[in-house]
Every structure is written in C-alpha cells, then in structure tokens.
C-alpha cells in the first residue's frame, strides 16, 4: 500500500460538503495560517500550489488569517507574483544566520532586513490596491509588565502564563488582540470576537510592515514594535501569544475554512502548548478542512521531525540550512498528494471526521 503523507480531517459541515461536492477554490472563504517559526517549511509546497494553481481562477475574494509565520507566509498573496514571493520568503528565512550569541537587537535587525526584502514598499502598495485577497493578521498590544523588555517582561510572561492556565480569558488582563485587516475586508468574524479584548485596525502603507513585523516578534527573542501607525500607542508582540493556532468562532465564515497545518493538533494560544486539555477541533470548527503531515511523512524527514527554532542552537548553519531545505523539498510530497486526490475525485474518500 502506498504511504500517505498528508492527513485530511474535516468538521461535520465541511465533510458533508466535500463528500457531496468535492473541493474547489470558490468553496474556500478563509485560509488560515498558524504561528510556529520554521515549522511551516513543510507547508511550502502546499503554499506554492495554493497561491499559484489552486486559487488562480477564484472568483470571490479570499480571506486570510494568520499570526507570526502564518501571517508572513500569506504576505506573498496580493504581490505581483505570489509564488515567486513565497519562494523568496522561504529562501530568506531558511538562510538566516546570526553571530554565536545573538542578542535581541541583532535578531530584530535581521528580521527587519528580511521583511524589507520580502515585502518592500512596492509590494505593500500592490497588496493594498488589490481586492482578490483580504489579509488579516494579529499582533498583541502588551499591557502591564509585558510591555517592558528584559526581566520585567519575563515576569509578565510568567504571570500571564499562570493566569492563562486557570482561565484563557484572563489573558485579556495582559494582552489586547489587534486584528490588522485589509481595508476591503469582509470577514464575518472580524467584529465578533469576544473571548479576549479585541481591536480592529485597517492596514495602510504606513502600518503594513510594522504590523507584520510585530506579529512575529517573539517575546524575549525579538524586540517589541512600538506605536504602530493607526493603532493605539504601545508595545506590540507576536500574535501567537493569544492565537498560536487559534480558538475563535469560525461558524459565521462564509464557505470552507481551509487550514494547512504542520501539526496534527491546533493549540489555541502560545501558553497552551503544555495544557493538553486545551485544543481546537472540528467540533468547534464544523466548516473547517484541516490538513497536516502524517507520521509516515515525519519519519521521512531528517531527524524524524519538522524544523523548529531549536535548530539554530543545535545545528551549525550549514547543517541547519541543508536540513531545512530537505524539509521544504519534502513538503512538496504533500502538495503532490493533495493535487492527485483532487484530480482523481478522491479527496473526500481520504477525509475523516475531525472531532
């Protein structure tokens, strides 16, 4: 039996739809992208296929929602050549190098350089002037001690982690979710999030780059982004703090929510990684199609795992870059498998109910 490299799970309504109608680009109302640093490399092949072939003739606007690496991936969409932009991002990210003991300033500086190469001002103008793709990405405005750097920030992180372990809603005492969105956004959930304090800010040529930088500004690793134009004053950090893999109500999204993921679980927030009882499933997301690597895929990778930020410390630069490129190349197996299933009309056969 041929090994399968991609798992397809769907919420109740989504499964019924694809069993009766299959899956087409016009069925998709929302494309989701998770935080997770270089873990997304295994999705690069899927991204290139979606950004190029699959969505090429989509008639209705596509909404995207991402945090951190997910938001950065989707910044390829709306550029003049989204596939080329996506490949550039993968190359720039995978080839990042630092000194032996980089500090926050060095890591932040490298992120800023990458941002301006990947999404220069001309690309921002292209993204905001088109209406085929409506971007949404999340950063958090830090409150209390989380708005500081250094030791006070560390104490704030500890306090907010403890609060979150008791009640996820208590994160709202430490962070305000800020949804930066395309000015033509028609995403139904944009004004309906009530789980945490949430604010909505339209993207402009002045705030697109700093907002994108903020959504990937990992606490204690990168510096926070201060006073984003058009948004309330303050320090902004990684959107994955509140929405690592998301735990929001998607029931009002028109059409299917398509969620290519690098992990078999959807972990709501950054502090929920070790809280095994806190996971999002198709029961909460009945209109979502969730695609992720199988164990067979992982076993084919070097070190039998997907890339992560620990690789910076555990591998020298040439080893890490070689490993990450192999992960990117392997990800095309999943893309090829998905294309074959859709072309043969067998996508629904492979889909399982996600509970």
PDB file of N, CA and C in Angstrom, residues 31-33 40 44 47 51 62-90 92 114-128 130 133-137 180 182 203 207-213 215:
ATOM      1  N   UNK A  31      -8.525  31.187   4.479  1.00  0.00           N
ATOM      2  CA  UNK A  31      -7.296  30.412   4.547  1.00  0.00           C
ATOM      3  C   UNK A  31      -6.593  30.782   5.839  1.00  0.00           C
ATOM      4  N   UNK A  32      -6.272  29.768   6.667  1.00  0.00           N
ATOM      5  CA  UNK A  32      -5.692  30.007   7.991  1.00  0.00           C
ATOM      6  C   UNK A  32      -4.213  29.651   7.994  1.00  0.00           C
ATOM      7  N   UNK A  33      -3.442  30.377   8.809  1.00  0.00           N
ATOM      8  CA  UNK A  33      -2.017  30.101   8.953  1.00  0.00           C
ATOM      9  C   UNK A  33      -1.577  30.249  10.391  1.00  0.00           C
ATOM     10  N   UNK A  40       6.779  25.855   9.514  1.00  0.00           N
ATOM     11  CA  UNK A  40       5.979  25.997   8.301  1.00  0.00           C
ATOM     12  C   UNK A  40       6.712  25.555   7.038  1.00  0.00           C
ATOM     13  N   UNK A  44       5.583  24.572   2.571  1.00  0.00           N
ATOM     14  CA  UNK A  44       5.960  25.428   1.450  1.00  0.00           C
ATOM     15  C   UNK A  44       5.418  24.904   0.124  1.00  0.00           C
ATOM     16  N   UNK A  47       1.785  25.746  -0.037  1.00  0.00           N
ATOM     17  CA  UNK A  47       1.604  27.178  -0.274  1.00  0.00           C
ATOM     18  C   UNK A  47       1.792  27.517  -1.748  1.00  0.00           C
ATOM     19  N   UNK A  51      -1.179  29.167  -3.742  1.00  0.00           N
ATOM     20  CA  UNK A  51      -1.001  30.550  -4.172  1.00  0.00           C
ATOM     21  C   UNK A  51      -0.962  30.674  -5.689  1.00  0.00           C
ATOM     22  N   UNK A  62     -10.640  36.010  -1.380  1.00  0.00           N
ATOM     23  CA  UNK A  62     -10.138  35.066  -0.396  1.00  0.00           C
ATOM     24  C   UNK A  62      -9.707  35.832   0.841  1.00  0.00           C
ATOM     25  N   UNK A  63     -10.246  35.447   2.001  1.00  0.00           N
ATOM     26  CA  UNK A  63      -9.777  35.995   3.266  1.00  0.00           C
ATOM     27  C   UNK A  63      -8.633  35.137   3.787  1.00  0.00           C
ATOM     28  N   UNK A  64      -7.635  35.771   4.364  1.00  0.00           N
ATOM     29  CA  UNK A  64      -6.567  35.043   5.039  1.00  0.00           C
ATOM     30  C   UNK A  64      -6.499  35.511   6.479  1.00  0.00           C
ATOM     31  N   UNK A  65      -6.150  34.602   7.360  1.00  0.00           N
ATOM     32  CA  UNK A  65      -5.986  34.929   8.771  1.00  0.00           C
ATOM     33  C   UNK A  65      -4.757  34.208   9.280  1.00  0.00           C
ATOM     34  N   UNK A  66      -3.771  34.952   9.759  1.00  0.00           N
ATOM     35  CA  UNK A  66      -2.549  34.328  10.238  1.00  0.00           C
ATOM     36  C   UNK A  66      -1.928  35.099  11.380  1.00  0.00           C
ATOM     37  N   UNK A  67      -1.109  34.386  12.125  1.00  0.00           N
ATOM     38  CA  UNK A  67      -0.276  35.021  13.142  1.00  0.00           C
ATOM     39  C   UNK A  67       1.159  34.581  12.925  1.00  0.00           C
ATOM     40  N   UNK A  68       2.082  35.475  13.230  1.00  0.00           N
ATOM     41  CA  UNK A  68       3.502  35.173  13.167  1.00  0.00           C
ATOM     42  C   UNK A  68       3.865  34.591  11.798  1.00  0.00           C
ATOM     43  N   UNK A  69       4.465  33.404  11.745  1.00  0.00           N
ATOM     44  CA  UNK A  69       4.893  32.826  10.471  1.00  0.00           C
ATOM     45  C   UNK A  69       3.728  32.653   9.506  1.00  0.00           C
ATOM     46  N   UNK A  70       2.525  32.362  10.027  1.00  0.00           N
ATOM     47  CA  UNK A  70       1.360  32.225   9.165  1.00  0.00           C
ATOM     48  C   UNK A  70       1.033  33.510   8.438  1.00  0.00           C
ATOM     49  N   UNK A  71       1.095  34.633   9.147  1.00  0.00           N
ATOM     50  CA  UNK A  71       0.843  35.930   8.516  1.00  0.00           C
ATOM     51  C   UNK A  71       1.934  36.272   7.507  1.00  0.00           C
ATOM     52  N   UNK A  72       3.173  35.970   7.842  1.00  0.00           N
ATOM     53  CA  UNK A  72       4.283  36.239   6.924  1.00  0.00           C
ATOM     54  C   UNK A  72       4.136  35.417   5.662  1.00  0.00           C
ATOM     55  N   UNK A  73       3.759  34.146   5.771  1.00  0.00           N
ATOM     56  CA  UNK A  73       3.550  33.316   4.573  1.00  0.00           C
ATOM     57  C   UNK A  73       2.531  33.957   3.646  1.00  0.00           C
ATOM     58  N   UNK A  74       1.425  34.417   4.211  1.00  0.00           N
ATOM     59  CA  UNK A  74       0.326  34.927   3.394  1.00  0.00           C
ATOM     60  C   UNK A  74       0.618  36.297   2.796  1.00  0.00           C
ATOM     61  N   UNK A  75       1.670  36.965   3.268  1.00  0.00           N
ATOM     62  CA  UNK A  75       2.043  38.254   2.672  1.00  0.00           C
ATOM     63  C   UNK A  75       2.528  38.096   1.238  1.00  0.00           C
ATOM     64  N   UNK A  76       2.750  36.858   0.786  1.00  0.00           N
ATOM     65  CA  UNK A  76       3.054  36.612  -0.631  1.00  0.00           C
ATOM     66  C   UNK A  76       1.830  36.888  -1.495  1.00  0.00           C
ATOM     67  N   UNK A  77       0.644  36.594  -0.963  1.00  0.00           N
ATOM     68  CA  UNK A  77      -0.599  36.776  -1.710  1.00  0.00           C
ATOM     69  C   UNK A  77      -0.886  38.262  -1.896  1.00  0.00           C
ATOM     70  N   UNK A  78      -1.278  38.612  -3.096  1.00  0.00           N
ATOM     71  CA  UNK A  78      -1.511  40.020  -3.412  1.00  0.00           C
ATOM     72  C   UNK A  78      -0.305  40.680  -4.034  1.00  0.00           C
ATOM     73  N   UNK A  79       0.868  40.055  -3.933  1.00  0.00           N
ATOM     74  CA  UNK A  79       2.028  40.562  -4.647  1.00  0.00           C
ATOM     75  C   UNK A  79       1.906  40.177  -6.130  1.00  0.00           C
ATOM     76  N   UNK A  80       2.711  40.805  -6.970  1.00  0.00           N
ATOM     77  CA  UNK A  80       2.557  40.612  -8.408  1.00  0.00           C
ATOM     78  C   UNK A  80       2.771  39.161  -8.822  1.00  0.00           C
ATOM     79  N   UNK A  81       3.659  38.437  -8.132  1.00  0.00           N
ATOM     80  CA  UNK A  81       3.891  37.019  -8.397  1.00  0.00           C
ATOM     81  C   UNK A  81       3.944  36.314  -7.045  1.00  0.00           C
ATOM     82  N   UNK A  82       2.812  35.846  -6.537  1.00  0.00           N
ATOM     83  CA  UNK A  82       2.788  35.284  -5.186  1.00  0.00           C
ATOM     84  C   UNK A  82       3.646  34.042  -5.010  1.00  0.00           C
ATOM     85  N   UNK A  83       3.778  33.221  -6.036  1.00  0.00           N
ATOM     86  CA  UNK A  83       4.609  32.016  -5.914  1.00  0.00           C
ATOM     87  C   UNK A  83       6.078  32.403  -5.798  1.00  0.00           C
ATOM     88  N   UNK A  84       6.513  33.335  -6.618  1.00  0.00           N
ATOM     89  CA  UNK A  84       7.901  33.804  -6.535  1.00  0.00           C
ATOM     90  C   UNK A  84       8.168  34.456  -5.184  1.00  0.00           C
ATOM     91  N   UNK A  85       7.198  35.229  -4.686  1.00  0.00           N
ATOM     92  CA  UNK A  85       7.357  35.867  -3.381  1.00  0.00           C
ATOM     93  C   UNK A  85       7.446  34.818  -2.274  1.00  0.00           C
ATOM     94  N   UNK A  86       6.626  33.781  -2.369  1.00  0.00           N
ATOM     95  CA  UNK A  86       6.650  32.718  -1.372  1.00  0.00           C
ATOM     96  C   UNK A  86       7.995  31.999  -1.366  1.00  0.00           C
ATOM     97  N   UNK A  87       8.524  31.732  -2.539  1.00  0.00           N
ATOM     98  CA  UNK A  87       9.831  31.070  -2.631  1.00  0.00           C
ATOM     99  C   UNK A  87      10.934  31.962  -2.072  1.00  0.00           C
ATOM    100  N   UNK A  88      10.824  33.266  -2.332  1.00  0.00           N
ATOM    101  CA  UNK A  88      11.807  34.203  -1.793  1.00  0.00           C
ATOM    102  C   UNK A  88      11.768  34.187  -0.263  1.00  0.00           C
ATOM    103  N   UNK A  89      10.575  34.192   0.311  1.00  0.00           N
ATOM    104  CA  UNK A  89      10.451  34.164   1.761  1.00  0.00           C
ATOM    105  C   UNK A  89      11.101  32.906   2.338  1.00  0.00           C
ATOM    106  N   UNK A  90      10.820  31.758   1.737  1.00  0.00           N
ATOM    107  CA  UNK A  90      11.406  30.504   2.218  1.00  0.00           C
ATOM    108  C   UNK A  90      12.933  30.557   2.139  1.00  0.00           C
ATOM    109  N   UNK A  92      14.927  33.324   2.082  1.00  0.00           N
ATOM    110  CA  UNK A  92      15.466  34.296   3.028  1.00  0.00           C
ATOM    111  C   UNK A  92      15.426  33.762   4.455  1.00  0.00           C
ATOM    112  N   UNK A 114      15.006  41.070   6.467  1.00  0.00           N
ATOM    113  CA  UNK A 114      14.224  40.078   5.730  1.00  0.00           C
ATOM    114  C   UNK A 114      12.894  40.666   5.275  1.00  0.00           C
ATOM    115  N   UNK A 115      12.233  41.380   6.183  1.00  0.00           N
ATOM    116  CA  UNK A 115      10.932  41.971   5.877  1.00  0.00           C
ATOM    117  C   UNK A 115      11.017  42.902   4.673  1.00  0.00           C
ATOM    118  N   UNK A 116      12.016  43.761   4.639  1.00  0.00           N
ATOM    119  CA  UNK A 116      12.097  44.765   3.576  1.00  0.00           C
ATOM    120  C   UNK A 116      12.526  44.156   2.241  1.00  0.00           C
ATOM    121  N   UNK A 117      13.188  42.999   2.280  1.00  0.00           N
ATOM    122  CA  UNK A 117      13.478  42.291   1.033  1.00  0.00           C
ATOM    123  C   UNK A 117      12.253  41.542   0.522  1.00  0.00           C
ATOM    124  N   UNK A 118      11.517  40.939   1.446  1.00  0.00           N
ATOM    125  CA  UNK A 118      10.367  40.098   1.097  1.00  0.00           C
ATOM    126  C   UNK A 118       9.127  40.926   0.773  1.00  0.00           C
ATOM    127  N   UNK A 119       8.846  41.948   1.578  1.00  0.00           N
ATOM    128  CA  UNK A 119       7.665  42.797   1.361  1.00  0.00           C
ATOM    129  C   UNK A 119       8.115  44.254   1.310  1.00  0.00           C
ATOM    130  N   UNK A 120       8.771  44.658   0.215  1.00  0.00           N
ATOM    131  CA  UNK A 120       9.190  46.051   0.092  1.00  0.00           C
ATOM    132  C   UNK A 120       7.985  46.969  -0.077  1.00  0.00           C
ATOM    133  N   UNK A 121       8.232  48.254  -0.066  1.00  0.00           N
ATOM    134  CA  UNK A 121       7.135  49.227  -0.147  1.00  0.00           C
ATOM    135  C   UNK A 121       6.288  49.032  -1.396  1.00  0.00           C
ATOM    136  N   UNK A 122       6.922  48.697  -2.511  1.00  0.00           N
ATOM    137  CA  UNK A 122       6.160  48.483  -3.751  1.00  0.00           C
ATOM    138  C   UNK A 122       5.209  47.309  -3.610  1.00  0.00           C
ATOM    139  N   UNK A 123       5.636  46.262  -2.902  1.00  0.00           N
ATOM    140  CA  UNK A 123       4.766  45.100  -2.688  1.00  0.00           C
ATOM    141  C   UNK A 123       3.597  45.457  -1.776  1.00  0.00           C
ATOM    142  N   UNK A 124       3.852  46.288  -0.780  1.00  0.00           N
ATOM    143  CA  UNK A 124       2.765  46.724   0.105  1.00  0.00           C
ATOM    144  C   UNK A 124       1.698  47.457  -0.703  1.00  0.00           C
ATOM    145  N   UNK A 125       2.119  48.317  -1.605  1.00  0.00           N
ATOM    146  CA  UNK A 125       1.160  49.037  -2.452  1.00  0.00           C
ATOM    147  C   UNK A 125       0.344  48.065  -3.292  1.00  0.00           C
ATOM    148  N   UNK A 126       1.004  47.049  -3.835  1.00  0.00           N
ATOM    149  CA  UNK A 126       0.291  46.045  -4.634  1.00  0.00           C
ATOM    150  C   UNK A 126      -0.744  45.308  -3.786  1.00  0.00           C
ATOM    151  N   UNK A 127      -0.347  44.900  -2.592  1.00  0.00           N
ATOM    152  CA  UNK A 127      -1.233  44.128  -1.718  1.00  0.00           C
ATOM    153  C   UNK A 127      -2.465  44.929  -1.337  1.00  0.00           C
ATOM    154  N   UNK A 128      -2.269  46.193  -1.023  1.00  0.00           N
ATOM    155  CA  UNK A 128      -3.388  47.013  -0.553  1.00  0.00           C
ATOM    156  C   UNK A 128      -4.267  47.537  -1.684  1.00  0.00           C
ATOM    157  N   UNK A 130      -5.058  45.721  -4.431  1.00  0.00           N
ATOM    158  CA  UNK A 130      -5.864  44.632  -4.990  1.00  0.00           C
ATOM    159  C   UNK A 130      -6.939  44.212  -3.979  1.00  0.00           C
ATOM    160  N   UNK A 133      -7.538  39.279  -2.487  1.00  0.00           N
ATOM    161  CA  UNK A 133      -7.120  38.677  -1.217  1.00  0.00           C
ATOM    162  C   UNK A 133      -7.244  39.728  -0.119  1.00  0.00           C
ATOM    163  N   UNK A 134      -7.974  39.350   0.933  1.00  0.00           N
ATOM    164  CA  UNK A 134      -8.158  40.243   2.084  1.00  0.00           C
ATOM    165  C   UNK A 134      -7.339  39.706   3.254  1.00  0.00           C
ATOM    166  N   UNK A 135      -6.215  40.348   3.528  1.00  0.00           N
ATOM    167  CA  UNK A 135      -5.336  39.889   4.595  1.00  0.00           C
ATOM    168  C   UNK A 135      -5.860  40.275   5.972  1.00  0.00           C
ATOM    169  N   UNK A 136      -5.632  39.382   6.925  1.00  0.00           N
ATOM    170  CA  UNK A 136      -5.886  39.655   8.337  1.00  0.00           C
ATOM    171  C   UNK A 136      -4.749  39.032   9.123  1.00  0.00           C
ATOM    172  N   UNK A 137      -4.042  39.834   9.899  1.00  0.00           N
ATOM    173  CA  UNK A 137      -3.074  39.233  10.803  1.00  0.00           C
ATOM    174  C   UNK A 137      -3.118  39.921  12.152  1.00  0.00           C
ATOM    175  N   UNK A 180      -5.157  43.378  12.375  1.00  0.00           N
ATOM    176  CA  UNK A 180      -4.850  44.274  11.262  1.00  0.00           C
ATOM    177  C   UNK A 180      -5.444  43.657   9.996  1.00  0.00           C
ATOM    178  N   UNK A 182      -7.098  44.029   5.791  1.00  0.00           N
ATOM    179  CA  UNK A 182      -7.212  44.731   4.518  1.00  0.00           C
ATOM    180  C   UNK A 182      -8.398  45.696   4.597  1.00  0.00           C
ATOM    181  N   UNK A 203      -5.279  48.069   7.549  1.00  0.00           N
ATOM    182  CA  UNK A 203      -3.913  48.127   7.044  1.00  0.00           C
ATOM    183  C   UNK A 203      -3.742  49.304   6.084  1.00  0.00           C
ATOM    184  N   UNK A 207       1.425  51.275   7.977  1.00  0.00           N
ATOM    185  CA  UNK A 207       1.482  50.329   9.102  1.00  0.00           C
ATOM    186  C   UNK A 207       1.649  48.868   8.697  1.00  0.00           C
ATOM    187  N   UNK A 208       1.601  48.553   7.393  1.00  0.00           N
ATOM    188  CA  UNK A 208       1.663  47.147   6.981  1.00  0.00           C
ATOM    189  C   UNK A 208       2.959  46.486   7.444  1.00  0.00           C
ATOM    190  N   UNK A 209       4.084  47.102   7.157  1.00  0.00           N
ATOM    191  CA  UNK A 209       5.363  46.491   7.517  1.00  0.00           C
ATOM    192  C   UNK A 209       5.555  46.393   9.032  1.00  0.00           C
ATOM    193  N   UNK A 210       5.320  47.465   9.814  1.00  0.00           N
ATOM    194  CA  UNK A 210       5.499  47.309  11.259  1.00  0.00           C
ATOM    195  C   UNK A 210       4.514  46.328  11.885  1.00  0.00           C
ATOM    196  N   UNK A 211       3.288  46.254  11.358  1.00  0.00           N
ATOM    197  CA  UNK A 211       2.322  45.300  11.899  1.00  0.00           C
ATOM    198  C   UNK A 211       2.745  43.872  11.596  1.00  0.00           C
ATOM    199  N   UNK A 212       3.270  43.645  10.380  1.00  0.00           N
ATOM    200  CA  UNK A 212       3.743  42.304  10.027  1.00  0.00           C
ATOM    201  C   UNK A 212       4.958  41.929  10.876  1.00  0.00           C
ATOM    202  N   UNK A 213       5.851  42.874  11.096  1.00  0.00           N
ATOM    203  CA  UNK A 213       6.992  42.610  11.973  1.00  0.00           C
ATOM    204  C   UNK A 213       6.515  42.271  13.379  1.00  0.00           C
ATOM    205  N   UNK A 215       3.674  40.921  14.404  1.00  0.00           N
ATOM    206  CA  UNK A 215       3.012  39.629  14.572  1.00  0.00           C
ATOM    207  C   UNK A 215       3.997  38.480  14.718  1.00  0.00           C
TER     208      UNK A 215
END
